[in-house]
Tab-separated table of C-alpha atoms in Angstrom:
chain	number	residue	atom	x	y	z
C	207	MET	CA	-2.847	-4.488	24.431
C	208	THR	CA	-1.701	-1.446	22.560
C	209	ILE	CA	1.126	-0.465	20.262
C	210	SER	CA	3.029	2.780	20.038
C	211	MET	CA	2.549	5.264	17.228
C	212	TYR	CA	6.297	4.985	16.688
C	213	ASN	CA	6.045	1.188	16.098
C	214	ALA	CA	3.114	1.655	13.743
C	215	SER	CA	5.012	4.128	11.564
C	216	VAL	CA	8.823	4.372	11.632
C	217	PRO	CA	9.631	0.648	11.152
C	218	VAL	CA	7.037	0.396	8.342
C	219	PHE	CA	8.536	3.345	6.514
C	220	LYS	CA	12.043	1.961	7.025
C	221	GLN	CA	11.131	-1.470	5.680
C	222	MET	CA	9.356	-0.141	2.610
C	223	LEU	CA	11.937	2.574	1.764
C	224	ALA	CA	14.595	-0.160	1.919
C	225	SER	CA	12.406	-2.270	-0.413
C	226	MET	CA	11.956	0.662	-2.801
C	227	SER	CA	15.739	1.193	-2.864
C	228	HIS	CA	16.180	-2.497	-3.592
C	229	VAL	CA	13.782	-2.623	-6.538
C	230	LEU	CA	15.309	0.609	-7.957
C	231	ALA	CA	18.736	-0.998	-7.667
C	232	LYS	CA	17.478	-3.991	-9.623
C	233	ALA	CA	16.007	-1.644	-12.214
C	234	GLU	CA	19.343	0.165	-12.601
C	235	VAL	CA	21.150	-3.146	-13.175
C	236	HIS	CA	18.467	-4.124	-15.704
C	237	SER	CA	18.803	-0.859	-17.574
C	238	LYS	CA	22.575	-1.352	-17.836
C	239	GLU	CA	22.322	-5.008	-18.936
C	240	LYS	CA	19.719	-4.232	-21.570
C	241	LYS	CA	21.402	-0.967	-22.605
C	242	ILE	CA	18.250	1.020	-21.937
C	243	ASP	CA	18.617	4.702	-21.108
C	244	PRO	CA	17.855	5.030	-17.372
C	245	ALA	CA	15.680	8.063	-18.185
C	246	VAL	CA	13.242	5.691	-19.917
C	247	PHE	CA	12.589	4.026	-16.539
C	248	LEU	CA	12.600	7.303	-14.538
C	249	GLN	CA	10.017	8.806	-16.879
C	250	ALA	CA	7.909	5.630	-17.252
C	251	ARG	CA	4.181	5.818	-16.430
C	252	LEU	CA	1.257	3.391	-16.306
C	253	TYR	CA	-0.958	5.861	-18.156
C	254	PRO	CA	-0.274	9.202	-19.827
C	255	ASP	CA	-1.850	11.298	-17.034
C	256	MET	CA	-0.300	9.358	-14.178
C	257	LEU	CA	2.901	10.520	-12.565
C	258	PRO	CA	6.208	9.010	-13.810
C	259	LEU	CA	8.484	6.779	-11.701
C	260	VAL	CA	10.666	9.601	-10.465
C	261	ARG	CA	7.677	11.432	-8.939
C	262	GLN	CA	6.293	8.242	-7.369
C	263	VAL	CA	9.613	7.744	-5.570
C	264	GLN	CA	9.794	11.427	-4.479
C	265	ILE	CA	6.241	11.394	-3.166
C	266	ALA	CA	6.672	8.071	-1.316
C	267	ALA	CA	9.768	9.529	0.362
C	268	ASP	CA	7.813	12.698	1.126
C	269	PHE	CA	5.075	10.780	2.924
C	270	ALA	CA	7.591	8.741	4.907
C	271	LYS	CA	9.352	11.909	6.155
C	272	GLY	CA	6.249	14.116	6.470
C	273	VAL	CA	4.166	11.614	8.438
C	274	SER	CA	7.079	10.722	10.720
C	275	ALA	CA	8.010	14.372	11.292
C	276	ARG	CA	4.448	15.514	12.079
C	277	LEU	CA	3.830	12.605	14.458
C	278	ALA	CA	7.158	13.328	16.189
C	279	ASN	CA	6.268	17.031	16.216
C	280	VAL	CA	9.421	18.194	14.486
C	281	GLU	CA	9.943	20.224	11.313
C	282	VAL	CA	9.539	18.394	8.017
C	283	PRO	CA	12.915	18.392	6.163
C	284	THR	CA	12.743	19.788	2.634
C	285	HIS	CA	14.029	18.237	-0.578
C	286	GLU	CA	14.222	19.930	-3.970
C	287	ASP	CA	12.687	17.182	-6.126
C	288	ASN	CA	15.488	17.520	-8.636
C	289	GLU	CA	16.429	13.829	-8.940
C	290	GLN	CA	17.487	12.826	-12.478
C	291	SER	CA	19.143	9.461	-12.145
C	292	PHE	CA	18.913	6.218	-10.211
C	293	ALA	CA	21.801	7.399	-8.068
C	294	ASP	CA	19.888	10.579	-7.231
C	295	LEU	CA	16.804	8.548	-6.210
C	296	GLN	CA	18.997	6.311	-3.998
C	297	ALA	CA	20.416	9.431	-2.360
C	298	ARG	CA	16.884	10.759	-1.767
C	299	ILE	CA	15.852	7.521	-0.101
C	300	SER	CA	19.054	7.439	2.000
C	301	SER	CA	18.503	10.973	3.156
C	302	THR	CA	14.881	10.159	4.066
C	303	LEU	CA	15.952	7.049	5.940
C	304	ALA	CA	18.620	8.991	7.831
C	305	PHE	CA	15.983	11.509	8.933
C	306	ILE	CA	13.491	8.853	10.044
C	307	GLU	CA	16.207	6.962	11.897
C	308	SER	CA	17.109	10.134	13.796
C	309	LEU	CA	13.663	10.142	15.464
C	310	ASN	CA	13.084	8.324	18.735
C	311	GLN	CA	10.148	6.696	20.474
C	312	ALA	CA	9.801	9.501	23.075
C	313	GLN	CA	9.048	12.084	20.346
C	314	PHE	CA	5.926	10.091	19.399
C	315	GLU	CA	4.411	10.394	22.926
C	316	GLY	CA	0.912	11.808	22.571
C	317	ALA	CA	1.057	11.564	18.785
C	318	ALA	CA	-2.203	9.543	18.418
C	319	ALA	CA	-4.328	12.304	19.925
C	320	ARG	CA	-2.330	15.283	18.689
C	321	GLU	CA	-4.015	17.433	16.019
C	322	VAL	CA	-2.260	17.347	12.683
C	323	ILE	CA	-3.102	20.131	10.189
C	324	LEU	CA	-2.013	19.811	6.566
C	325	ARG	CA	-1.699	22.899	4.369
C	326	PRO	CA	-2.911	25.150	7.234
C	327	GLY	CA	-4.714	28.322	6.227
C	328	THR	CA	-5.244	27.205	2.607
C	329	PRO	CA	-8.499	26.100	0.913
C	330	LYS	CA	-7.061	22.532	0.950
C	331	GLU	CA	-6.522	22.513	4.732
C	332	LYS	CA	-7.100	19.146	6.338
C	333	LYS	CA	-7.286	18.357	10.045
C	334	PHE	CA	-6.733	14.926	11.585
C	335	THR	CA	-5.978	13.317	14.909
C	336	GLY	CA	-2.508	11.764	14.730
C	337	LEU	CA	-4.088	8.296	14.644
C	338	ALA	CA	-6.317	9.096	11.631
C	339	TYR	CA	-3.445	10.970	9.980
C	340	LEU	CA	-1.250	7.842	10.171
C	341	CYS	CA	-3.769	5.031	9.567
C	342	SER	CA	-6.371	6.524	7.240
C	343	TYR	CA	-4.196	8.999	5.351
C	344	GLY	CA	-0.426	8.599	5.650
C	345	LEU	CA	-0.013	4.853	5.334
C	346	PRO	CA	-2.485	4.509	2.380
C	347	GLN	CA	-0.732	7.355	0.544
C	348	PHE	CA	2.711	6.005	1.278
C	349	PHE	CA	1.860	2.470	0.182
C	350	PHE	CA	0.130	3.771	-2.929
C	351	HIS	CA	3.352	5.377	-4.181
C	352	VAL	CA	5.689	2.563	-3.112
C	353	THR	CA	3.466	-0.008	-4.854
C	354	THR	CA	3.090	2.152	-7.947
C	355	THR	CA	6.866	2.459	-8.168
C	356	TYR	CA	7.026	-1.351	-8.101
C	357	ALA	CA	4.202	-1.633	-10.630
C	358	ILE	CA	5.836	0.739	-13.129
C	359	LEU	CA	9.126	-1.222	-13.005
C	360	ARG	CA	7.364	-4.573	-13.208
C	361	HIS	CA	5.260	-3.400	-16.102
C	362	ASN	CA	8.453	-2.360	-17.871
C	363	GLY	CA	10.029	-5.788	-17.558
C	364	VAL	CA	12.335	-5.460	-14.569
C	365	GLU	CA	12.569	-8.899	-12.934
C	366	ILE	CA	11.214	-8.263	-9.468
C	367	GLY	CA	8.745	-10.210	-7.432
C	368	LYS	CA	6.670	-9.913	-4.274
C	369	GLY	CA	9.649	-10.846	-2.139
C	370	ASP	CA	11.523	-7.783	-3.432
C	371	PHE	CA	8.527	-5.637	-2.616
C	372	MET	CA	8.050	-6.922	0.925
C	373	GLY	CA	11.690	-6.325	1.818
C	374	LEU	CA	11.654	-9.029	4.488
V	81	MET	CA	0.474	7.309	23.876
V	82	THR	CA	-0.568	4.058	22.315
V	83	ILE	CA	-3.158	2.812	19.833
V	84	SER	CA	-5.062	-0.468	19.825
V	85	MET	CA	-4.312	-3.303	17.375
V	86	TYR	CA	-7.991	-3.028	16.417
V	87	ASN	CA	-7.666	0.648	15.445
V	88	ALA	CA	-4.481	-0.084	13.471
V	89	SER	CA	-6.136	-2.789	11.419
V	90	VAL	CA	-9.951	-3.040	11.115
V	91	PRO	CA	-10.721	0.600	10.122
V	92	VAL	CA	-7.857	0.555	7.614
V	93	PHE	CA	-9.176	-2.620	5.982
V	94	LYS	CA	-12.724	-1.219	5.960
V	95	GLN	CA	-11.634	2.035	4.320
V	96	MET	CA	-9.593	0.365	1.601
V	97	LEU	CA	-12.059	-2.427	0.855
V	98	ALA	CA	-14.692	0.304	0.374
V	99	SER	CA	-12.322	2.167	-1.950
V	100	MET	CA	-11.631	-1.042	-3.886
V	101	SER	CA	-15.400	-1.631	-4.255
V	102	HIS	CA	-15.720	1.985	-5.466
V	103	VAL	CA	-13.023	1.738	-8.176
V	104	LEU	CA	-14.426	-1.598	-9.349
V	105	ALA	CA	-17.885	-0.021	-9.609
V	106	LYS	CA	-16.418	2.759	-11.760
V	107	ALA	CA	-14.683	0.104	-13.887
V	108	GLU	CA	-17.995	-1.723	-14.406
V	109	VAL	CA	-19.705	1.501	-15.540
V	110	HIS	CA	-16.768	2.170	-17.865
V	111	SER	CA	-16.940	-1.322	-19.363
V	112	LYS	CA	-20.656	-0.855	-20.081
V	113	GLU	CA	-20.261	2.640	-21.499
V	114	LYS	CA	-17.395	1.573	-23.790
V	115	LYS	CA	-19.025	-1.779	-24.583
V	116	ILE	CA	-15.952	-3.665	-23.371
V	117	ASP	CA	-16.425	-7.262	-22.192
V	118	PRO	CA	-16.024	-7.126	-18.364
V	119	ALA	CA	-13.819	-10.215	-18.600
V	120	VAL	CA	-11.201	-8.059	-20.318
V	121	PHE	CA	-10.869	-6.024	-17.123
V	122	LEU	CA	-11.114	-9.020	-14.814
V	123	GLN	CA	-8.299	-10.748	-16.647
V	124	ALA	CA	-6.165	-7.627	-17.212
V	125	ARG	CA	-2.558	-7.687	-15.951
V	126	LEU	CA	0.338	-5.261	-15.850
V	127	TYR	CA	2.744	-7.938	-17.165
V	128	PRO	CA	2.258	-11.427	-18.522
V	129	ASP	CA	3.481	-13.231	-15.314
V	130	MET	CA	1.680	-10.933	-12.909
V	131	LEU	CA	-1.697	-11.919	-11.497
V	132	PRO	CA	-4.848	-10.599	-13.218
V	133	LEU	CA	-7.279	-8.133	-11.604
V	134	VAL	CA	-9.602	-10.793	-10.290
V	135	ARG	CA	-6.819	-12.408	-8.278
V	136	GLN	CA	-5.575	-9.093	-6.986
V	137	VAL	CA	-9.052	-8.405	-5.530
V	138	GLN	CA	-9.367	-11.938	-4.074
V	139	ILE	CA	-5.945	-11.709	-2.451
V	140	ALA	CA	-6.580	-8.186	-1.042
V	141	ALA	CA	-9.815	-9.485	0.469
V	142	ASP	CA	-7.970	-12.526	1.827
V	143	PHE	CA	-5.381	-10.374	3.624
V	144	ALA	CA	-8.122	-8.215	5.115
V	145	LYS	CA	-10.025	-11.165	6.517
V	146	GLY	CA	-6.951	-13.282	7.375
V	147	VAL	CA	-5.052	-10.567	9.277
V	148	SER	CA	-8.198	-9.430	11.134
V	149	ALA	CA	-9.171	-13.006	12.031
V	150	ARG	CA	-5.711	-14.039	13.267
V	151	LEU	CA	-5.359	-10.878	15.351
V	152	ALA	CA	-8.817	-11.394	16.842
V	153	ASN	CA	-7.938	-15.068	17.392
V	154	VAL	CA	-10.986	-16.413	15.486
V	155	GLU	CA	-11.112	-18.854	12.552
V	156	VAL	CA	-10.404	-17.375	9.071
V	157	PRO	CA	-13.581	-17.638	6.884
V	158	THR	CA	-13.063	-19.447	3.613
V	159	HIS	CA	-13.975	-18.250	0.128
V	160	GLU	CA	-13.883	-20.377	-3.001
V	161	ASP	CA	-12.124	-17.866	-5.333
V	162	ASN	CA	-14.674	-18.465	-8.054
V	163	GLU	CA	-15.549	-14.877	-8.874
V	164	GLN	CA	-16.185	-14.303	-12.587
V	165	SER	CA	-17.905	-10.905	-12.811
V	166	PHE	CA	-17.834	-7.473	-11.257
V	167	ALA	CA	-20.933	-8.459	-9.280
V	168	ASP	CA	-19.114	-11.494	-7.930
V	169	LEU	CA	-16.174	-9.334	-6.852
V	170	GLN	CA	-18.513	-6.853	-5.118
V	171	ALA	CA	-20.140	-9.783	-3.292
V	172	ARG	CA	-16.696	-11.012	-2.192
V	173	ILE	CA	-15.785	-7.561	-0.857
V	174	SER	CA	-19.195	-7.257	0.920
V	175	SER	CA	-18.792	-10.623	2.541
V	176	THR	CA	-15.286	-9.694	3.703
V	177	LEU	CA	-16.499	-6.390	5.065
V	178	ALA	CA	-19.346	-8.119	6.923
V	179	PHE	CA	-16.899	-10.496	8.578
V	180	ILE	CA	-14.507	-7.702	9.586
V	181	GLU	CA	-17.357	-5.633	10.948
V	182	SER	CA	-18.494	-8.573	13.114
V	183	LEU	CA	-15.207	-8.352	15.115
V	184	ASN	CA	-14.921	-6.169	18.159
V	185	GLN	CA	-12.175	-4.350	20.001
V	186	ALA	CA	-12.116	-6.816	22.910
V	187	GLN	CA	-11.140	-9.677	20.636
V	188	PHE	CA	-7.964	-7.825	19.748
V	189	GLU	CA	-6.738	-7.698	23.396
V	190	GLY	CA	-3.278	-9.157	23.591
V	191	ALA	CA	-2.984	-9.310	19.790
V	192	ALA	CA	0.295	-7.302	19.534
V	193	ALA	CA	2.232	-9.873	21.552
V	194	ARG	CA	0.337	-13.016	20.459
V	195	GLU	CA	2.289	-15.414	18.263
V	196	VAL	CA	0.882	-15.733	14.748
V	197	ILE	CA	1.980	-18.804	12.706
V	198	LEU	CA	1.254	-18.887	8.994
V	199	ARG	CA	1.134	-22.236	7.129
V	200	PRO	CA	2.051	-24.144	10.352
V	201	GLY	CA	3.914	-27.393	9.876
V	202	THR	CA	4.828	-26.661	6.263
V	203	PRO	CA	8.214	-25.750	4.771
V	204	LYS	CA	6.850	-22.208	4.263
V	205	GLU	CA	5.912	-21.778	7.938
V	206	LYS	CA	6.328	-18.215	9.179
V	207	LYS	CA	6.128	-17.010	12.804
V	208	PHE	CA	5.468	-13.405	13.834
V	209	THR	CA	4.384	-11.457	16.820
V	210	GLY	CA	0.933	-9.968	16.179
V	211	LEU	CA	2.543	-6.522	15.885
V	212	ALA	CA	5.038	-7.633	13.182
V	213	TYR	CA	2.327	-9.698	11.487
V	214	LEU	CA	0.171	-6.592	11.080
V	215	CYS	CA	2.739	-3.885	10.407
V	216	SER	CA	5.573	-5.556	8.546
V	217	TYR	CA	3.563	-8.268	6.746
V	218	GLY	CA	-0.222	-7.884	6.611
V	219	LEU	CA	-0.564	-4.196	5.843
V	220	PRO	CA	2.161	-4.152	3.133
V	221	GLN	CA	0.637	-7.252	1.446
V	222	PHE	CA	-2.875	-5.829	1.672
V	223	PHE	CA	-1.920	-2.413	0.296
V	224	PHE	CA	0.121	-4.071	-2.461
V	225	HIS	CA	-2.963	-5.831	-3.853
V	226	VAL	CA	-5.384	-2.927	-3.320
V	227	THR	CA	-2.959	-0.577	-5.145
V	228	THR	CA	-2.283	-3.060	-7.920
V	229	THR	CA	-6.047	-3.442	-8.445
V	230	TYR	CA	-6.200	0.357	-8.876
V	231	ALA	CA	-3.112	0.392	-11.135
V	232	ILE	CA	-4.510	-2.270	-13.491
V	233	LEU	CA	-7.781	-0.359	-13.904
V	234	ARG	CA	-5.986	2.974	-14.337
V	235	HIS	CA	-3.583	1.493	-16.841
V	236	ASN	CA	-6.612	0.196	-18.822
V	237	GLY	CA	-8.168	3.652	-19.049
V	238	VAL	CA	-10.761	3.642	-16.269
V	239	GLU	CA	-11.147	7.243	-15.134
V	240	ILE	CA	-10.180	7.037	-11.445
V	241	GLY	CA	-7.866	9.226	-9.390
V	242	LYS	CA	-6.131	9.306	-6.060
V	243	GLY	CA	-9.330	10.491	-4.324
V	244	ASP	CA	-11.057	7.261	-5.476
V	245	PHE	CA	-8.187	5.224	-4.105
V	246	MET	CA	-8.100	6.973	-0.736
V	247	GLY	CA	-11.833	6.405	-0.145
V	248	LEU	CA	-11.984	9.407	2.207
């Protein structure tokens, strides 16, 4: 019994991007109710040399689009990383979701065995099979940033729980 | 092109349990060097009503063994959740790894379509196909607790980075 590379990637990204949008929406409501400048949340970190919330969201969205695009063998869409508000972050997530939803099962044919090369021609070049790229690299990276987004908000008092994270 | 349920689960759990063991080992060294009672780290939380580090590790290990066991259609091994030191947590991870490594590809035949029922006969009963159980439930839950383990240690000053988390 096997599963398709599409089923192991696109629905997971969709579920967790929707959950990230949901916890950010709760954070925005919280910031309004408590009269806290939204920038406090967007720039919040768990430690001084960790990335702030806004970067966690951008990078999570980047992994969702980058992994999906490379497995589907299409160009990775670019984003400017200029988000400065909750609304901007929601737009970034929506745009990422729209891209992922534009992909179809057939584009993932052969993706498990296809060679994926990150940063080709640079000293940081990395080569994977599509399977390893998804399971041992893409999903761990993606979940790292989605969970860290949640953790930063939770640490800063936003009332969210595991159900909000799971997005089920 | 398809991938096996085994390849989408067991190697991912192995990689991330090894990474969790690695960051906990770094935390133990840190606690010795800084003369900080290890219990301070084991009981550390990101927010008062979040679970402490020791529970994050236990639950991550539980998802790794539970998801693997249910997909392989074998009984889920039990653990007592009585860990009280870094050494105990390392033993818990080792025991979980040993169980997962005892499973083989053939046991995962048919797992994607097999019905998985959590907490059967209780008000919290949940039914999934094996595919949904792994991709939309088991992996998100597992990564949540592995990442939160990392986040708690990072927030408490242990010098770990993304490379430690990725375990590659």
